[in-house]
Amino acid sequence: MASLNNLYNLPYFKCMNCYEIIPWTRQTKLYCSDLCKAEANYVRYSRNCKKDGRINRHDIQETLRIRFAHIASGGYPEKERRIPQEIREMVITRDKRHCRICGKPGTSIDHIYGDSNDLDNLQLLCLDCHNKKTISNIVQLKPGDERYFDVMGKKVQLDLRIDSEEPLYECDDEENWRTIYRQVILDRKQTFYKSLFPIIEAFIKQKLGKRKIAEQLNRQNVPAFSGHGKWDRHTVKTIIDLINSS
Ligand SMILES: [Zn+2]
Ligand SMILES: [Zn+2]
């Protein structure tokens, strides 16, 4: 995909968490990977919990351990483990809305083993039992383990970001992140659209209409901002409006 950037002179955007270049195919141009997104979320969540004192609660400590364990093992496989709504409902009905381990009202659906969404591999649990199960599955790394120093290094690095008085990265700013990220996406979108001005202007000179321009962009595989979607006359109009207002 890097070649695409060169071909059309598309801009590169850097990951808010690690400053590597974000692959063009990622839908949201904020993080280079789900792992970076998970790290930034973990840091902000921890900073929030520290600020309001929740950090001392047992359940929050468990949640943080689980979230760090997912980061240490390369990130929670969010996409693979997403359970479609109709399957969720089947599991909830089958398990009569109660935790299969302790009988309390069930709140989360657990993969018994691995990632399969087969009904046989899913069960309804309460949050307590789900956390306990997840924690008992976390392998404690020992100093002899080849990943030990990597994981410990990551822990130190993230703890620094959590404990810093002022946020060290923009994406660590638990208070302002909502505003910051919207602005970053907006700016990046603008930058991207501006990079397409020469192509679009050339099409306009050839007297092509918006629909025809969209067709051309699709034919030449110019990616949309989301990395996936197709161009249509509305997205083309956005750029033409920008050209006219600049
Ligand atoms: Zn990154
Ligand atoms: Zn339970």
Coordinates of C-alpha atoms and ligand atoms in Angstrom, one line a residue:
M1 CA 0.0 0.0 0.0
A2 CA 3.0 2.3 0.5
S3 CA 3.4 2.6 -3.2
L4 CA -0.1 4.1 -3.5
N5 CA 1.0 6.9 -1.3
N6 CA 4.0 7.6 -3.6
L7 CA 1.9 7.3 -6.8
Y8 CA -0.7 9.9 -5.8
N9 CA 1.5 11.9 -3.4
L10 CA -1.0 11.0 -0.6
P11 CA 0.0 12.2 2.8
Y12 CA 1.3 9.9 5.6
F13 CA -0.2 10.1 9.0
K14 CA 1.6 9.1 12.2
C15 CA 0.2 6.9 14.9
M16 CA -0.8 9.0 18.0
N17 CA 0.7 6.3 20.2
C18 CA 4.0 5.2 18.6
Y19 CA 4.6 7.7 15.8
E20 CA 4.9 5.0 13.2
I21 CA 3.2 5.6 9.9
I22 CA -0.4 4.4 9.8
P23 CA -1.2 1.9 7.0
W24 CA -3.5 3.5 4.5
T25 CA -6.0 0.6 4.9
R26 CA -6.8 1.5 8.5
Q27 CA -10.2 3.0 8.7
T28 CA -9.5 5.6 11.3
K29 CA -6.3 7.5 10.9
L30 CA -5.4 7.8 14.6
Y31 CA -3.4 4.6 15.4
C32 CA -1.2 2.3 13.4
S33 CA -2.7 -0.8 14.9
D34 CA -5.3 -2.2 17.3
L35 CA -2.5 -2.7 19.8
C36 CA -1.5 1.0 19.8
K37 CA -5.2 1.9 20.2
A38 CA -5.4 -0.6 23.2
E39 CA -2.3 1.0 24.8
A40 CA -3.6 4.5 24.5
N41 CA -7.0 3.5 25.9
Y42 CA -5.3 1.7 28.8
V43 CA -3.2 4.8 29.6
R44 CA -6.2 7.1 29.5
Y45 CA -8.4 4.8 31.4
S46 CA -5.8 4.4 34.2
R47 CA -5.2 8.1 34.4
N48 CA -9.0 8.6 34.8
C49 CA -9.2 6.0 37.5
K50 CA -6.2 7.5 39.4
K51 CA -7.8 10.9 39.2
D52 CA -11.1 9.9 40.7
G53 CA -9.7 7.3 43.1
R54 CA -11.3 4.3 41.4
I55 CA -7.8 2.9 41.0
N56 CA -7.9 1.5 44.6
R57 CA -11.0 -0.6 43.9
H58 CA -10.5 -4.3 43.6
D59 CA -12.6 -4.7 40.4
I60 CA -10.8 -1.8 38.7
Q61 CA -7.4 -3.4 39.6
E62 CA -8.6 -6.7 38.0
T63 CA -9.8 -4.9 34.9
L64 CA -6.5 -3.1 34.5
R65 CA -4.6 -6.4 34.9
I66 CA -6.7 -8.0 32.2
R67 CA -6.3 -5.0 29.9
F68 CA -2.5 -5.0 30.4
A69 CA -2.3 -8.7 29.9
H70 CA -4.1 -8.3 26.5
I71 CA -1.6 -5.6 25.6
A72 CA 1.3 -7.8 26.7
S73 CA 0.1 -10.7 24.5
G74 CA -0.2 -8.4 21.4
G75 CA -3.6 -7.0 21.8
Y76 CA -7.1 -8.4 22.3
P77 CA -8.3 -9.9 19.0
E78 CA -11.3 -7.6 19.0
K79 CA -12.5 -8.5 15.5
E80 CA -12.2 -12.3 15.9
R81 CA -13.9 -12.3 19.2
R82 CA -16.8 -10.0 18.4
I83 CA -20.0 -12.0 18.9
P84 CA -22.9 -11.2 16.6
Q85 CA -26.0 -9.9 18.3
E86 CA -28.2 -12.8 17.4
I87 CA -25.7 -15.3 18.8
R88 CA -25.5 -13.2 22.0
E89 CA -29.2 -13.4 22.4
M90 CA -29.2 -17.2 21.9
V91 CA -26.6 -17.7 24.6
I92 CA -28.5 -15.4 27.0
T93 CA -31.7 -17.2 26.5
R94 CA -30.1 -20.7 26.6
D95 CA -28.4 -19.8 29.9
K96 CA -31.6 -18.3 31.3
R97 CA -29.9 -14.9 31.9
H98 CA -27.8 -16.3 34.8
C99 CA -24.0 -16.8 35.3
R100 CA -23.2 -20.4 34.5
I101 CA -20.6 -20.5 37.3
C102 CA -22.3 -18.8 40.3
G103 CA -25.9 -18.3 39.3
K104 CA -25.9 -14.5 39.7
P105 CA -27.5 -12.4 36.9
G106 CA -25.2 -12.9 33.8
T107 CA -23.7 -9.9 32.1
S108 CA -20.9 -11.0 29.8
I109 CA -20.5 -13.7 27.2
D110 CA -17.4 -15.8 27.6
H111 CA -15.5 -17.8 25.0
I112 CA -14.9 -21.1 26.9
Y113 CA -11.8 -21.8 24.9
G114 CA -10.2 -20.0 21.9
D115 CA -12.1 -17.7 19.6
S116 CA -14.8 -19.8 18.1
N117 CA -18.3 -18.3 18.2
D118 CA -20.0 -21.8 18.2
L119 CA -22.8 -21.9 20.7
D120 CA -21.1 -24.8 22.4
N121 CA -18.0 -22.6 23.0
L122 CA -20.0 -19.7 24.5
Q123 CA -21.4 -19.2 28.0
L124 CA -23.0 -16.5 30.0
L125 CA -21.1 -15.3 33.1
C126 CA -21.3 -12.5 35.6
L127 CA -18.5 -9.9 35.4
D128 CA -16.9 -11.2 38.6
C129 CA -16.7 -14.8 37.3
H130 CA -15.6 -13.6 33.9
N131 CA -12.7 -11.5 35.3
K132 CA -11.6 -14.4 37.6
K133 CA -11.6 -16.8 34.7
T134 CA -9.6 -14.3 32.5
I135 CA -7.1 -13.6 35.3
S136 CA -6.5 -17.3 36.0
N137 CA -5.8 -17.7 32.3
I138 CA -3.1 -15.0 32.3
V139 CA 0.3 -16.6 32.2
Q140 CA 2.7 -15.1 34.7
L141 CA 5.9 -14.3 32.9
K142 CA 9.1 -15.4 34.6
P143 CA 12.5 -13.7 34.2
G144 CA 13.7 -16.7 32.1
D145 CA 10.9 -16.2 29.6
E146 CA 12.2 -14.6 26.3
R147 CA 9.4 -12.1 26.3
Y148 CA 9.9 -11.1 30.0
F149 CA 12.0 -8.0 29.3
D150 CA 9.9 -6.8 26.4
V151 CA 6.7 -7.0 28.6
M152 CA 8.4 -5.4 31.6
G153 CA 9.8 -2.6 29.4
K154 CA 6.3 -2.0 28.1
K155 CA 4.9 -2.0 31.6
V156 CA 7.5 0.6 32.7
Q157 CA 6.8 2.8 29.7
L158 CA 3.0 2.7 30.1
D159 CA 3.3 3.3 33.9
L160 CA 5.4 6.4 33.2
R161 CA 2.6 7.7 31.0
I162 CA 0.0 6.9 33.6
D163 CA 1.9 8.5 36.5
S164 CA 3.0 11.7 34.7
E165 CA 1.3 14.8 36.0
E166 CA 0.9 16.3 32.6
P167 CA 0.0 13.9 29.7
L168 CA 3.2 12.9 27.9
Y169 CA 1.3 12.2 24.6
E170 CA -1.7 13.9 23.2
C171 CA -3.5 10.5 23.3
D172 CA -2.9 10.3 27.1
D173 CA -4.9 13.4 27.8
E174 CA -7.8 11.8 29.6
E175 CA -9.5 15.2 29.9
N176 CA -9.3 16.6 26.4
W177 CA -8.9 13.5 24.2
R178 CA -12.4 13.6 22.9
T179 CA -11.9 17.1 21.5
I180 CA -8.3 16.4 20.4
Y181 CA -9.0 13.3 18.4
R182 CA -12.0 14.8 16.6
Q183 CA -9.7 17.8 15.6
V184 CA -6.9 15.5 14.5
I185 CA -9.2 13.4 12.3
L186 CA -10.7 16.6 10.8
D187 CA -7.2 18.0 10.1
R188 CA -6.0 14.8 8.6
K189 CA -9.0 14.6 6.4
Q190 CA -8.4 18.2 5.2
T191 CA -4.7 17.4 4.5
F192 CA -5.7 14.3 2.6
Y193 CA -8.3 16.2 0.5
K194 CA -5.8 18.9 -0.2
S195 CA -3.3 16.4 -1.5
L196 CA -6.0 15.4 -4.1
F197 CA -6.5 19.0 -5.4
P198 CA -4.1 18.6 -8.4
I199 CA -5.9 15.4 -9.6
I200 CA -9.3 16.9 -9.2
E201 CA -8.4 20.2 -10.8
A202 CA -7.1 18.2 -13.8
F203 CA -10.4 16.4 -14.1
I204 CA -12.3 19.7 -13.8
K205 CA -10.2 21.1 -16.7
Q206 CA -11.3 18.1 -18.7
K207 CA -14.9 19.2 -18.0
L208 CA -15.7 16.0 -16.1
G209 CA -18.8 16.1 -13.8
K210 CA -18.7 15.0 -10.2
R211 CA -20.0 11.6 -10.9
K212 CA -17.5 11.0 -13.7
I213 CA -14.6 12.2 -11.4
A214 CA -15.7 9.8 -8.8
E215 CA -15.7 7.0 -11.4
Q216 CA -12.2 8.0 -12.4
L217 CA -10.9 8.0 -8.9
N218 CA -12.4 4.6 -8.3
R219 CA -10.9 3.3 -11.5
Q220 CA -7.5 4.5 -10.5
N221 CA -7.9 3.0 -7.1
V222 CA -7.4 6.2 -5.3
P223 CA -8.3 5.2 -1.7
A224 CA -11.1 7.1 0.1
F225 CA -10.1 8.7 3.5
S226 CA -11.4 5.6 5.3
G227 CA -9.0 3.4 3.3
H228 CA -11.9 1.3 2.0
G229 CA -15.1 3.0 0.8
K230 CA -15.6 4.1 -2.8
W231 CA -15.7 7.6 -4.1
D232 CA -19.1 9.1 -5.1
R233 CA -20.2 12.5 -6.3
H234 CA -20.8 13.7 -2.7
T235 CA -17.2 13.1 -1.6
V236 CA -16.0 14.6 -4.8
K237 CA -18.2 17.7 -4.2
T238 CA -16.6 18.1 -0.7
I239 CA -13.2 18.4 -2.4
I240 CA -14.5 20.8 -5.1
D241 CA -16.0 23.0 -2.4
L242 CA -12.7 23.0 -0.6
I243 CA -10.9 24.0 -3.8
N244 CA -13.4 26.8 -4.4
S245 CA -13.1 28.1 -0.9
S246 CA -9.3 28.1 -0.8
Ligands
ZN1 ZN 1.3 2.8 16.7
ZN2 ZN -20.7 -15.6 38.4

